């Protein structure tokens, strides 16, 4: 073990060197505090044994300097002193000393004190090594999470499809790097558009992985049978599956597969682009907000349990016919349940009021203003 000894008394200094060297330690010697400080900076010994009273820089002053730069290792410091007063000992402890040894020192007592110091230094080194391993692992995990989050974001619609009779817009702002929320808007056939918003229970990697899986499941392909399409019994051509059937199919599939108790809420709608009739299913999802003409905003019926909570669940399809300039806002509970620093939730009423106030604002700007309002509510910078 590398040990620094400092004492302006040459006899004591030589004696310390002799005792410690005979025990196999690598001993550095300094005849005053400033020389000891220079040696400490150059060699970074694990243990320091220093006299209290030294010219230029005393023992407590040396300890304070050592403690000020301990960024890559801990030094165990023993002060040699003839002082006995409580105030002196307190001053030494406050400076950062670990132990005290009376002068003239007893070699047996010195060895005992150093054995304790060596154990502490070795524990500190082991802890530092483990912390370094954790930092490396955390950095690697952060990189992996960032990559996973980028993959998840890539599944969101970059450019929404354009329709002559209806406009879509979206915002997704997860609370954490990885989340279980995902959405999409897509043409189903020449006369219908489909859209969904789903929210997987939990957070982090498990929720994100299920959200990614679901995004690959909820794909509309007119050339094959999918969850969103079903084969016609007459000509075997894929036809649009009713929203309630989509929910049932998803539940049948995921209720059997879920081994972690995961489930998800879903709002799935099929919009007739000519008549603006919206057929939808809301499986455990918050009721969408409908902003009509001069009326106060209302909530669409939300019925049915979340998907994946159990087998053989019946889901009910609802329908509503939208009118020009009406708006429908579908959201996840992360928005309505956002809490301010006092613990109060943003709430559906405040959500509806905010959307009502912005009914004359462009749709995309309305979403931006809404997310800013929620950020202000939660205190998010």
Coordinates of C-alpha atoms in Angstrom, one line a residue:
X1 CA 0.0 0.0 0.0
X2 CA 1.4 3.5 -0.9
X3 CA 1.5 5.6 2.3
X4 CA 2.5 9.3 2.6
X5 CA 4.0 10.3 6.0
X6 CA 4.6 14.0 6.9
X7 CA 6.3 15.4 10.0
X8 CA 8.7 18.3 10.5
X9 CA 10.4 16.3 13.3
X10 CA 13.1 14.3 11.5
X11 CA 13.3 11.6 14.2
X12 CA 9.5 10.9 14.1
X13 CA 9.6 10.9 10.3
X14 CA 12.4 8.4 10.1
X15 CA 10.7 6.2 12.7
X16 CA 7.4 6.2 10.8
X17 CA 9.3 5.3 7.6
X18 CA 11.0 2.5 9.3
X19 CA 7.9 0.9 10.8
X20 CA 5.9 1.2 7.7
X21 CA 8.6 0.0 5.3
X22 CA 9.3 -3.0 7.5
X23 CA 5.6 -4.0 7.0
X24 CA 6.1 -3.9 3.2
X25 CA 4.5 -0.5 2.4
X26 CA 5.7 1.9 -0.3
X27 CA 6.5 4.9 1.9
X28 CA 6.7 8.6 0.7
X29 CA 8.2 11.1 3.2
X30 CA 7.7 14.8 3.5
X31 CA 9.2 17.2 6.1
X32 CA 6.5 19.8 6.0
X33 CA 2.9 20.3 4.8
X34 CA 3.6 21.9 1.5
X35 CA 6.0 19.1 0.5
X36 CA 3.4 16.6 1.6
X37 CA 0.8 18.3 -0.6
X38 CA 3.1 18.3 -3.6
X39 CA 3.8 14.5 -3.1
X40 CA 0.1 13.8 -2.6
X41 CA -0.8 15.5 -5.9
X42 CA 1.9 13.6 -7.8
X43 CA 1.5 10.2 -6.3
X44 CA -2.0 10.0 -4.9
X45 CA -1.2 7.6 -2.0
X46 CA -4.1 5.7 -0.5
X47 CA -3.1 6.5 3.1
X48 CA -1.7 9.7 4.7
X49 CA -0.2 9.9 8.1
X50 CA 0.5 13.5 9.0
X51 CA 1.7 15.5 11.9
X52 CA -0.8 18.2 13.1
X53 CA 1.6 21.0 13.8
X54 CA 3.9 21.7 10.8
X55 CA 5.3 25.0 9.3
X56 CA 3.7 26.5 6.1
X57 CA 0.8 24.1 6.0
X58 CA -0.4 22.2 9.1
X59 CA -2.1 18.8 9.2
X60 CA -5.7 20.0 9.1
X61 CA -4.9 22.3 6.2
X62 CA -3.3 19.4 4.3
X63 CA -6.4 17.3 4.9
X64 CA -8.7 20.0 3.6
X65 CA -6.6 20.3 0.4
X66 CA -6.7 16.5 -0.1
X67 CA -10.5 16.4 0.4
X68 CA -10.9 19.2 -2.2
X69 CA -9.6 17.1 -5.1
X70 CA -10.8 13.6 -4.3
X71 CA -12.4 12.8 -7.6
X72 CA -10.8 9.4 -8.4
X73 CA -10.1 7.8 -5.1
X74 CA -10.3 8.1 -1.3
X75 CA -7.3 8.8 0.9
X76 CA -7.5 7.6 4.5
X77 CA -5.9 10.3 6.7
X78 CA -4.5 9.8 10.2
X79 CA -3.3 12.9 12.2
X80 CA -0.5 12.6 14.6
X81 CA -1.0 15.0 17.5
X82 CA -0.3 15.7 21.1
X83 CA -3.5 17.7 21.4
X84 CA -6.2 16.3 23.7
X85 CA -8.9 18.9 23.7
X86 CA -12.3 18.2 22.3
X87 CA -12.4 21.3 20.2
X88 CA -9.1 20.3 18.6
X89 CA -10.4 16.8 17.7
X90 CA -13.6 18.3 16.4
X91 CA -11.6 20.7 14.2
X92 CA -9.6 17.8 12.8
X93 CA -12.7 15.8 12.0
X94 CA -14.3 18.7 10.3
X95 CA -11.2 19.2 8.2
X96 CA -11.7 15.6 7.0
X97 CA -9.4 13.5 9.1
X98 CA -10.4 9.8 9.6
X99 CA -8.4 9.0 12.7
X100 CA -6.0 10.4 15.3
X101 CA -2.8 9.0 16.8
X102 CA -1.2 10.4 19.9
X103 CA 2.5 11.4 19.9
X104 CA 4.8 9.8 20.6
X105 CA 3.2 7.0 18.7
X106 CA 3.1 3.3 19.5
X107 CA 4.0 1.2 16.5
X108 CA 1.4 -1.5 17.5
X109 CA -1.4 1.1 17.7
X110 CA -0.2 2.6 14.4
X111 CA -0.4 -0.7 12.7
X112 CA -3.9 -1.4 14.1
X113 CA -5.1 2.0 12.9
X114 CA -3.6 1.4 9.4
X115 CA -5.2 -2.0 9.1
X116 CA -8.6 -0.4 9.6
X117 CA -7.7 2.3 7.1
X118 CA -6.5 -0.2 4.5
X119 CA -9.9 -2.1 4.8
X120 CA -11.7 1.2 4.3
X121 CA -9.6 2.1 1.3
X122 CA -10.0 -1.3 -0.3
X123 CA -13.8 -1.1 0.2
X124 CA -13.8 2.4 -1.4
X125 CA -11.8 1.1 -4.3
X126 CA -14.2 -1.9 -4.8
X127 CA -17.1 0.5 -4.6
X128 CA -15.5 2.8 -7.1
X129 CA -14.9 -0.1 -9.5
X130 CA -18.5 -1.2 -9.2
X131 CA -19.7 2.3 -9.7
X132 CA -17.6 2.6 -12.8
X133 CA -19.1 -0.7 -14.1
X134 CA -22.6 0.7 -13.4
X135 CA -21.8 3.9 -15.2
X136 CA -20.6 2.0 -18.2
X137 CA -23.7 -0.3 -18.1
X138 CA -26.0 2.7 -17.7
X139 CA -24.4 4.5 -20.6
X140 CA -24.7 1.5 -22.8
X141 CA -28.3 1.1 -21.7
X142 CA -29.1 4.7 -22.4
X143 CA -27.7 4.3 -25.9
X144 CA -29.8 1.2 -26.4
X145 CA -32.9 3.0 -25.1
X146 CA -32.2 6.0 -27.3
X147 CA -31.9 3.7 -30.4
X148 CA -35.1 1.9 -29.4
X149 CA -36.9 5.2 -29.0
X150 CA -35.8 6.3 -32.4
X151 CA -37.1 3.0 -33.9
X152 CA -40.4 3.6 -32.2
X153 CA -40.6 7.2 -33.5
X154 CA -39.9 5.9 -37.0
X155 CA -43.2 3.9 -36.8
X156 CA -45.2 7.1 -36.3
X157 CA -46.8 8.7 -39.4
X158 CA -44.2 11.1 -40.9
X159 CA -46.6 12.5 -43.4
X160 CA -50.3 12.0 -42.9
X161 CA -52.5 11.0 -45.9
X162 CA -54.4 13.8 -47.4
X163 CA -58.2 13.6 -47.9
X164 CA -60.5 16.1 -49.6
X165 CA -63.2 16.0 -46.9
X166 CA -61.3 15.6 -43.6
X167 CA -58.1 16.8 -42.1
X168 CA -56.0 14.8 -39.6
X169 CA -53.2 16.0 -37.2
X170 CA -51.4 14.4 -34.3
X171 CA -49.0 15.0 -31.5
X172 CA -47.2 12.4 -29.3
X173 CA -45.2 13.5 -26.4
X174 CA -44.2 10.5 -24.2
X175 CA -43.4 11.1 -20.5
X176 CA -40.4 8.8 -20.8
X177 CA -38.0 7.9 -23.5
X178 CA -39.9 4.8 -24.3
X179 CA -43.6 4.6 -23.9
X180 CA -46.6 2.4 -24.8
X181 CA -48.5 5.0 -26.8
X182 CA -48.7 4.7 -30.6
X183 CA -51.0 6.0 -33.3
X184 CA -51.6 5.9 -37.1
X185 CA -53.8 7.3 -39.8
X186 CA -54.2 5.4 -43.1
X187 CA -56.5 4.9 -46.1
X188 CA -58.4 1.6 -45.9
X189 CA -59.9 1.7 -49.4
X190 CA -61.1 4.3 -51.9
X191 CA -63.9 5.5 -49.6
X192 CA -62.7 5.0 -46.1
X193 CA -59.9 6.2 -43.8
X194 CA -58.8 4.3 -40.6
X195 CA -57.1 5.7 -37.6
X196 CA -56.2 4.4 -34.1
X197 CA -54.6 5.5 -30.9
X198 CA -53.6 2.8 -28.4
X199 CA -51.9 3.0 -25.0
X200 CA -50.1 -0.1 -23.6
X201 CA -50.2 -0.5 -19.8
X202 CA -46.9 0.2 -18.0
X203 CA -43.9 2.1 -19.2
X204 CA -40.4 1.4 -20.6
X205 CA -39.2 -1.4 -22.8
X206 CA -42.1 -3.9 -22.3
X207 CA -44.7 -1.4 -23.1
X208 CA -42.8 0.0 -26.1
X209 CA -42.2 -3.5 -27.5
X210 CA -45.8 -4.3 -27.4
X211 CA -46.7 -1.0 -29.0
X212 CA -44.3 -1.7 -31.8
X213 CA -45.8 -5.2 -32.2
X214 CA -49.3 -3.7 -32.4
X215 CA -48.3 -1.1 -34.9
X216 CA -47.2 -4.0 -37.2
X217 CA -50.4 -5.8 -36.6
X218 CA -52.8 -2.9 -37.3
X219 CA -51.8 -2.7 -41.0
X220 CA -54.4 -2.2 -43.7
X221 CA -53.4 -4.4 -46.7
X222 CA -56.2 -4.7 -49.3
X223 CA -54.4 -7.7 -50.9
X224 CA -54.6 -10.0 -47.8
X225 CA -56.5 -10.8 -44.7
X226 CA -55.3 -8.8 -41.7
X227 CA -56.8 -7.7 -38.3
X228 CA -58.3 -4.7 -40.1
X229 CA -59.6 -6.7 -43.1
X230 CA -61.6 -9.9 -43.5
X231 CA -62.2 -12.2 -46.4
X232 CA -65.6 -12.0 -48.0
X233 CA -67.4 -15.4 -48.0
X234 CA -68.6 -14.9 -51.6
X235 CA -65.5 -13.9 -53.5
X236 CA -62.8 -14.3 -50.8
X237 CA -61.7 -10.7 -51.3
X238 CA -60.6 -8.7 -48.2
X239 CA -63.3 -6.4 -46.9
X240 CA -63.2 -3.9 -44.1
X241 CA -63.6 -5.5 -40.7
X242 CA -66.0 -3.6 -38.4
X243 CA -64.3 -1.7 -35.5
X244 CA -65.8 -4.0 -32.9
X245 CA -64.6 -7.1 -34.8
X246 CA -61.1 -5.5 -34.9
X247 CA -61.1 -5.1 -31.1
X248 CA -62.4 -8.7 -30.7
X249 CA -59.7 -10.1 -33.0
X250 CA -57.0 -8.2 -31.1
X251 CA -58.3 -9.4 -27.8
X252 CA -58.5 -13.0 -28.9
X253 CA -54.9 -12.8 -30.0
X254 CA -53.3 -10.9 -27.2
X255 CA -55.3 -12.2 -24.2
X256 CA -53.8 -15.6 -25.0
X257 CA -50.3 -14.3 -25.5
X258 CA -50.0 -12.0 -22.6
X259 CA -47.8 -13.6 -19.9
X260 CA -46.8 -10.4 -18.1
X261 CA -50.4 -9.2 -17.4
X262 CA -50.1 -6.5 -20.1
X263 CA -53.1 -5.0 -21.7
X264 CA -53.8 -1.9 -23.8
X265 CA -56.6 0.6 -24.4
X266 CA -57.6 1.3 -28.0
X267 CA -59.7 3.8 -30.0
X268 CA -60.1 2.6 -33.5
X269 CA -62.3 4.4 -36.1
X270 CA -63.4 3.9 -39.6
X271 CA -64.4 7.1 -41.3
X272 CA -66.6 7.2 -44.5
X273 CA -64.9 10.0 -46.5
X274 CA -68.1 10.8 -48.4
X275 CA -70.7 10.9 -45.7
X276 CA -68.3 11.5 -42.7
X277 CA -70.0 8.7 -40.8
X278 CA -67.5 7.5 -38.1
X279 CA -67.8 4.0 -36.9
X280 CA -65.6 3.4 -33.9
X281 CA -64.8 1.2 -30.9
X282 CA -63.3 2.4 -27.7
X283 CA -61.8 -0.4 -25.7
X284 CA -61.0 1.0 -22.2
X285 CA -59.9 4.2 -23.8
X286 CA -60.9 7.7 -22.6
X287 CA -63.9 9.2 -24.4
X288 CA -62.9 11.3 -27.4
X289 CA -63.8 15.0 -27.2
X290 CA -66.2 16.3 -29.9
X291 CA -66.3 20.0 -30.6
X292 CA -69.4 21.0 -32.5
X293 CA -70.6 24.3 -33.9
X294 CA -71.9 26.5 -31.1
X295 CA -72.5 23.7 -28.6
X296 CA -70.3 22.9 -25.7
X297 CA -67.8 20.1 -26.3
X298 CA -69.1 16.6 -25.6
X299 CA -67.5 13.2 -25.0
X300 CA -68.2 10.2 -27.3
X301 CA -69.4 7.0 -25.6
X302 CA -66.5 4.9 -24.4
X303 CA -67.5 1.3 -23.7
X304 CA -65.7 -2.1 -23.4
X305 CA -62.8 -3.2 -21.3
X306 CA -59.1 -2.8 -22.4
X307 CA -57.8 -5.4 -24.8
X308 CA -55.9 -8.3 -23.3
X309 CA -57.6 -8.4 -19.9
X310 CA -59.4 -11.7 -20.6
X311 CA -60.8 -14.0 -23.3
X312 CA -64.2 -13.9 -25.1
X313 CA -64.9 -10.2 -24.5
X314 CA -67.7 -8.5 -26.5
X315 CA -67.0 -5.1 -27.9
X316 CA -69.7 -2.7 -29.0
X317 CA -69.4 -0.5 -32.1
X318 CA -70.6 3.1 -32.0
X319 CA -71.2 5.5 -34.8
X320 CA -71.6 9.2 -35.3
X321 CA -71.9 11.4 -38.4
X322 CA -69.5 14.4 -38.3
X323 CA -70.4 17.7 -39.9
X324 CA -68.1 20.2 -41.7
X325 CA -65.8 22.2 -39.3
X326 CA -66.5 19.9 -36.4
X327 CA -63.5 18.4 -34.7
X328 CA -62.9 15.1 -32.9
X329 CA -60.0 14.8 -30.5
X330 CA -58.8 11.4 -29.5
X331 CA -56.2 11.3 -26.7
X332 CA -54.7 8.9 -24.1
X333 CA -55.1 9.2 -20.4
X334 CA -51.5 10.5 -20.0
X335 CA -52.9 13.9 -21.1
X336 CA -56.0 14.1 -18.9
X337 CA -54.2 12.6 -15.9
X338 CA -51.2 14.9 -16.1
X339 CA -50.5 16.3 -12.7
X340 CA -49.3 19.7 -11.5
X341 CA -46.7 20.1 -8.7
X342 CA -49.6 20.0 -6.2
X343 CA -50.9 16.7 -7.5
X344 CA -54.0 18.0 -9.2
X345 CA -54.8 16.4 -12.6
X346 CA -55.3 18.3 -15.8
X347 CA -58.7 16.6 -16.2
X348 CA -61.1 16.1 -19.0
X349 CA -63.1 19.2 -18.2
X350 CA -60.0 21.4 -18.6
X351 CA -59.1 19.5 -21.7
X352 CA -62.5 20.2 -23.3
X353 CA -62.4 23.8 -22.2
X354 CA -59.0 24.3 -23.7
X355 CA -60.1 22.8 -27.0
X356 CA -63.3 24.8 -27.0
X357 CA -61.4 28.0 -26.6
X358 CA -59.2 27.1 -29.6
X359 CA -62.0 26.0 -31.9
X360 CA -61.2 28.8 -34.4
X361 CA -57.5 28.1 -34.4
X362 CA -55.9 25.9 -37.1
X363 CA -56.1 22.2 -36.2
X364 CA -52.3 21.6 -36.0
X365 CA -51.8 24.8 -34.0
X366 CA -54.6 23.7 -31.6
X367 CA -52.6 20.5 -30.8
X368 CA -49.4 22.5 -30.2
X369 CA -51.2 24.9 -27.9
X370 CA -52.8 22.0 -26.0
X371 CA -49.5 20.2 -25.4
X372 CA -48.0 23.6 -24.3
X373 CA -50.9 24.0 -21.8
X374 CA -50.3 20.6 -20.4
X375 CA -46.6 21.3 -20.1
X376 CA -47.3 24.5 -18.3
X377 CA -49.7 22.6 -16.0
X378 CA -47.1 20.0 -15.0
X379 CA -44.3 22.5 -14.7
X380 CA -42.3 20.9 -17.6
X381 CA -39.8 23.4 -19.0

